[in-house]
Amino acid sequence: RAIHAPVPALARGRTTKTFRGRTCVRRGDLGGAYGDSFYDVDELLMNYFTYRALRETLAQMQETDLSPGKGEYKWLYNFAASEYQNRGNEFVAKLFAEGRSDHAQRILAQRVVLLKRWNGYYVRGRGNERCYSKYEEKNLSLLREHLLCTIDLSDDALVDGRESNSTDCSLYESIIKNSEDDASSA
């Protein structure tokens, strides 16, 4: 019986074709489709809340573990460091398989508590609006930075009417350069 290694997440759903002598690897689900569901978001949230529950459980155990040398805390920490790979349900199943149902149940309970707190935050209406505002602010910031990097506002460029040749510019670099130019002209 052959043992198959798990297929990495990015390798699943790939197709390869040879086109004009070149091998083309196409990822089947990157394009998406209209009408896609948000089941993948549910899975990401589940994994994230498991991660947060693990962090909070470790913090609580570090404070309250009375075993010699904090053995319970160290065991869970080392187990999480070696076994947790951002797949929450698999991690909890591994805890049960190791015979550590106490830790697994604690993480599951903490995950539910975190989900309820997060859900309450969104139901009250604050989270949805804040999330939307943060996305808008970040998008505008990125667009503003891109605009400033593509426009050369130096005096020579304004007189000559030339465009910026720099495609590898950051807002930080342009601010530093402008401040150095201002300091040298003063």
mmCIF file of C-alpha atoms in Angstrom:
data_model
loop_
_atom_site.group_PDB
_atom_site.id
_atom_site.type_symbol
_atom_site.label_atom_id
_atom_site.label_comp_id
_atom_site.label_asym_id
_atom_site.label_seq_id
_atom_site.Cartn_x
_atom_site.Cartn_y
_atom_site.Cartn_z
ATOM 1 C CA ARG A 1 0.000 0.000 0.000
ATOM 2 C CA ALA A 2 1.528 3.307 -1.086
ATOM 3 C CA ILE A 3 1.542 6.274 1.225
ATOM 4 C CA HIS A 4 0.670 9.494 -0.556
ATOM 5 C CA ALA A 5 1.876 12.809 0.740
ATOM 6 C CA PRO A 6 -0.823 15.465 1.069
ATOM 7 C CA VAL A 7 -1.098 17.703 -1.950
ATOM 8 C CA PRO A 8 -0.147 21.312 -1.148
ATOM 9 C CA ALA A 9 -3.027 23.754 -1.309
ATOM 10 C CA LEU A 10 -1.646 25.624 -4.317
ATOM 11 C CA ALA A 11 -1.015 22.407 -6.252
ATOM 12 C CA ARG A 12 -4.618 21.212 -6.013
ATOM 13 C CA GLY A 13 -6.672 21.929 -9.101
ATOM 14 C CA ARG A 14 -3.710 22.548 -11.400
ATOM 15 C CA THR A 15 -3.720 21.503 -14.993
ATOM 16 C CA THR A 16 -0.714 21.392 -17.287
ATOM 17 C CA LYS A 17 -0.744 21.753 -21.042
ATOM 18 C CA THR A 18 1.970 21.963 -23.625
ATOM 19 C CA PHE A 19 1.543 24.924 -25.921
ATOM 20 C CA ARG A 20 4.118 25.637 -28.664
ATOM 21 C CA GLY A 21 6.674 23.489 -26.915
ATOM 22 C CA ARG A 22 6.216 25.181 -23.535
ATOM 23 C CA THR A 23 4.550 23.700 -20.503
ATOM 24 C CA CYS A 24 1.842 25.921 -19.132
ATOM 25 C CA VAL A 25 0.556 25.362 -15.604
ATOM 26 C CA ARG A 26 -2.910 26.740 -15.051
ATOM 27 C CA ARG A 27 -4.512 27.105 -11.672
ATOM 28 C CA GLY A 28 -8.137 26.182 -12.155
ATOM 29 C CA ASP A 29 -9.865 28.307 -9.531
ATOM 30 C CA LEU A 30 -7.882 31.547 -9.499
ATOM 31 C CA GLY A 31 -10.163 33.269 -11.976
ATOM 32 C CA GLY A 32 -13.240 32.719 -9.884
ATOM 33 C CA ALA A 33 -16.721 32.864 -11.270
ATOM 34 C CA TYR A 34 -19.804 34.941 -10.784
ATOM 35 C CA GLY A 35 -22.040 33.463 -8.170
ATOM 36 C CA ASP A 36 -19.206 31.963 -6.146
ATOM 37 C CA SER A 37 -20.172 31.186 -2.600
ATOM 38 C CA PHE A 38 -18.232 32.277 0.453
ATOM 39 C CA TYR A 39 -17.577 28.801 1.838
ATOM 40 C CA ASP A 40 -13.846 29.457 1.539
ATOM 41 C CA VAL A 41 -14.267 32.513 3.773
ATOM 42 C CA ASP A 42 -16.045 30.362 6.340
ATOM 43 C CA GLU A 43 -13.113 27.936 6.298
ATOM 44 C CA LEU A 44 -10.599 30.780 6.651
ATOM 45 C CA LEU A 45 -12.535 32.213 9.582
ATOM 46 C CA MET A 46 -12.698 28.800 11.239
ATOM 47 C CA ASN A 47 -8.928 28.411 10.892
ATOM 48 C CA TYR A 48 -8.338 31.944 12.143
ATOM 49 C CA PHE A 49 -10.569 31.509 15.189
ATOM 50 C CA THR A 50 -8.821 28.223 15.970
ATOM 51 C CA TYR A 51 -5.491 30.060 15.803
ATOM 52 C CA ARG A 52 -6.780 32.836 18.072
ATOM 53 C CA ALA A 53 -8.276 30.271 20.466
ATOM 54 C CA LEU A 54 -4.923 28.473 20.588
ATOM 55 C CA ARG A 55 -3.111 31.743 21.357
ATOM 56 C CA GLU A 56 -5.567 32.676 24.096
ATOM 57 C CA THR A 57 -5.484 29.167 25.548
ATOM 58 C CA LEU A 58 -1.688 29.255 25.635
ATOM 59 C CA ALA A 59 -1.738 32.665 27.322
ATOM 60 C CA GLN A 60 -4.219 31.437 29.925
ATOM 61 C CA MET A 61 -2.211 28.262 30.516
ATOM 62 C CA GLN A 62 1.025 30.195 30.910
ATOM 63 C CA GLU A 63 -0.564 32.206 33.711
ATOM 64 C CA THR A 64 -2.416 29.374 35.450
ATOM 65 C CA ASP A 65 -0.341 26.215 34.836
ATOM 66 C CA LEU A 66 0.774 24.927 38.228
ATOM 67 C CA SER A 67 2.516 21.788 36.955
ATOM 68 C CA PRO A 68 6.266 21.542 37.608
ATOM 69 C CA GLY A 69 8.133 23.627 35.065
ATOM 70 C CA LYS A 70 4.833 24.554 33.389
ATOM 71 C CA GLY A 71 4.807 21.144 31.708
ATOM 72 C CA GLU A 72 1.254 21.366 30.331
ATOM 73 C CA TYR A 73 1.892 24.771 28.788
ATOM 74 C CA LYS A 74 5.202 23.629 27.290
ATOM 75 C CA TRP A 75 3.622 20.467 25.891
ATOM 76 C CA LEU A 76 0.838 22.358 24.123
ATOM 77 C CA TYR A 77 3.242 25.046 22.910
ATOM 78 C CA ASN A 78 5.652 22.492 21.432
ATOM 79 C CA PHE A 79 2.814 20.463 19.950
ATOM 80 C CA ALA A 80 1.333 23.561 18.320
ATOM 81 C CA ALA A 81 4.752 24.633 17.024
ATOM 82 C CA SER A 82 5.257 21.291 15.312
ATOM 83 C CA GLU A 83 1.697 20.395 14.261
ATOM 84 C CA TYR A 84 -0.320 23.561 13.655
ATOM 85 C CA GLN A 85 -0.273 24.450 9.954
ATOM 86 C CA ASN A 86 -3.235 26.822 9.697
ATOM 87 C CA ARG A 87 -5.714 23.977 9.440
ATOM 88 C CA GLY A 88 -7.672 24.321 12.649
ATOM 89 C CA ASN A 89 -9.914 21.280 12.447
ATOM 90 C CA GLU A 90 -6.989 18.988 11.639
ATOM 91 C CA PHE A 91 -5.034 20.411 14.569
ATOM 92 C CA VAL A 92 -7.888 19.774 17.005
ATOM 93 C CA ALA A 93 -8.304 16.253 15.612
ATOM 94 C CA LYS A 94 -4.578 15.654 16.196
ATOM 95 C CA LEU A 95 -4.980 16.809 19.798
ATOM 96 C CA PHE A 96 -7.784 14.285 20.283
ATOM 97 C CA ALA A 97 -5.635 11.586 18.613
ATOM 98 C CA GLU A 98 -2.774 12.369 21.006
ATOM 99 C CA GLY A 99 -5.139 11.741 23.895
ATOM 100 C CA ARG A 100 -5.212 15.402 24.919
ATOM 101 C CA SER A 101 -8.949 15.908 24.794
ATOM 102 C CA ASP A 102 -8.672 18.451 27.636
ATOM 103 C CA HIS A 103 -6.664 20.813 25.441
ATOM 104 C CA ALA A 104 -8.801 20.095 22.373
ATOM 105 C CA GLN A 105 -12.059 20.798 24.210
ATOM 106 C CA ARG A 106 -10.622 23.969 25.712
ATOM 107 C CA ILE A 107 -9.620 25.244 22.257
ATOM 108 C CA LEU A 108 -13.015 24.334 20.787
ATOM 109 C CA ALA A 109 -14.829 26.170 23.580
ATOM 110 C CA GLN A 110 -12.548 29.202 23.223
ATOM 111 C CA ARG A 111 -13.155 29.204 19.451
ATOM 112 C CA VAL A 112 -16.919 29.383 20.008
ATOM 113 C CA VAL A 113 -16.518 32.212 22.531
ATOM 114 C CA LEU A 114 -14.378 34.185 20.070
ATOM 115 C CA LEU A 115 -16.868 33.609 17.269
ATOM 116 C CA LYS A 116 -19.725 34.849 19.453
ATOM 117 C CA ARG A 117 -17.746 37.984 20.399
ATOM 118 C CA TRP A 118 -16.874 38.671 16.768
ATOM 119 C CA ASN A 119 -20.452 38.024 15.622
ATOM 120 C CA GLY A 120 -21.792 40.398 18.283
ATOM 121 C CA TYR A 121 -19.378 43.039 17.075
ATOM 122 C CA TYR A 122 -20.744 42.741 13.540
ATOM 123 C CA VAL A 123 -24.418 42.404 14.495
ATOM 124 C CA ARG A 124 -24.318 45.682 16.394
ATOM 125 C CA GLY A 125 -23.303 47.277 13.118
ATOM 126 C CA ARG A 126 -19.950 48.636 14.160
ATOM 127 C CA GLY A 127 -17.762 45.964 12.597
ATOM 128 C CA ASN A 128 -19.271 46.007 9.156
ATOM 129 C CA GLU A 129 -18.954 49.770 8.793
ATOM 130 C CA ARG A 130 -15.439 49.846 10.236
ATOM 131 C CA CYS A 131 -14.307 47.016 7.985
ATOM 132 C CA TYR A 132 -15.730 48.768 4.937
ATOM 133 C CA SER A 133 -14.099 52.060 5.987
ATOM 134 C CA LYS A 134 -10.723 50.381 6.510
ATOM 135 C CA TYR A 135 -10.885 48.811 3.053
ATOM 136 C CA GLU A 136 -11.792 52.137 1.472
ATOM 137 C CA GLU A 137 -9.041 53.993 3.332
ATOM 138 C CA LYS A 138 -6.404 51.395 2.447
ATOM 139 C CA ASN A 139 -7.476 51.298 -1.200
ATOM 140 C CA LEU A 140 -7.373 55.104 -1.432
ATOM 141 C CA SER A 141 -3.973 55.147 0.250
ATOM 142 C CA LEU A 142 -2.584 52.615 -2.217
ATOM 143 C CA LEU A 143 -4.071 54.482 -5.168
ATOM 144 C CA ARG A 144 -2.700 57.788 -3.860
ATOM 145 C CA GLU A 145 0.768 56.279 -3.452
ATOM 146 C CA HIS A 146 0.619 54.841 -6.958
ATOM 147 C CA LEU A 147 -0.434 58.208 -8.371
ATOM 148 C CA LEU A 148 2.378 60.028 -6.594
ATOM 149 C CA CYS A 149 4.881 57.492 -7.894
ATOM 150 C CA THR A 150 3.762 57.841 -11.488
ATOM 151 C CA ILE A 151 3.736 61.636 -11.566
ATOM 152 C CA ASP A 152 7.018 63.563 -11.552
ATOM 153 C CA LEU A 153 6.284 66.852 -9.800
ATOM 154 C CA SER A 154 9.804 68.264 -9.975
ATOM 155 C CA ASP A 155 10.178 71.789 -11.388
ATOM 156 C CA ASP A 156 12.175 70.520 -14.380
ATOM 157 C CA ALA A 157 9.492 68.005 -15.304
ATOM 158 C CA LEU A 158 6.754 70.631 -15.072
ATOM 159 C CA VAL A 159 8.673 73.026 -17.345
ATOM 160 C CA ASP A 160 9.805 70.369 -19.867
ATOM 161 C CA GLY A 161 6.500 68.484 -19.817
ATOM 162 C CA ARG A 162 8.240 65.111 -19.467
ATOM 163 C CA GLU A 163 6.771 62.129 -17.664
ATOM 164 C CA SER A 164 8.282 60.111 -14.878
ATOM 165 C CA ASN A 165 10.422 57.137 -15.920
ATOM 166 C CA SER A 166 10.404 55.616 -12.454
ATOM 167 C CA THR A 167 8.229 52.559 -12.129
ATOM 168 C CA ASP A 168 9.860 51.316 -8.933
ATOM 169 C CA CYS A 169 9.000 54.215 -6.658
ATOM 170 C CA SER A 170 7.533 54.314 -3.211
ATOM 171 C CA LEU A 171 5.899 57.180 -1.423
ATOM 172 C CA TYR A 172 8.440 56.872 1.369
ATOM 173 C CA GLU A 173 11.367 57.221 -1.055
ATOM 174 C CA SER A 174 9.827 60.230 -2.793
ATOM 175 C CA ILE A 175 9.156 61.988 0.523
ATOM 176 C CA ILE A 176 12.737 61.350 1.669
ATOM 177 C CA LYS A 177 14.124 62.598 -1.652
ATOM 178 C CA ASN A 178 11.978 65.741 -1.535
ATOM 179 C CA SER A 179 13.007 66.473 2.041
ATOM 180 C CA GLU A 180 16.683 66.079 1.112
ATOM 181 C CA ASP A 181 16.213 68.438 -1.868
ATOM 182 C CA ASP A 182 14.491 71.000 0.374
ATOM 183 C CA ALA A 183 17.270 70.759 2.947
ATOM 184 C CA SER A 184 20.019 71.237 0.319
ATOM 185 C CA SER A 185 18.314 74.267 -1.279
ATOM 186 C CA ALA A 186 17.825 76.007 2.082
#
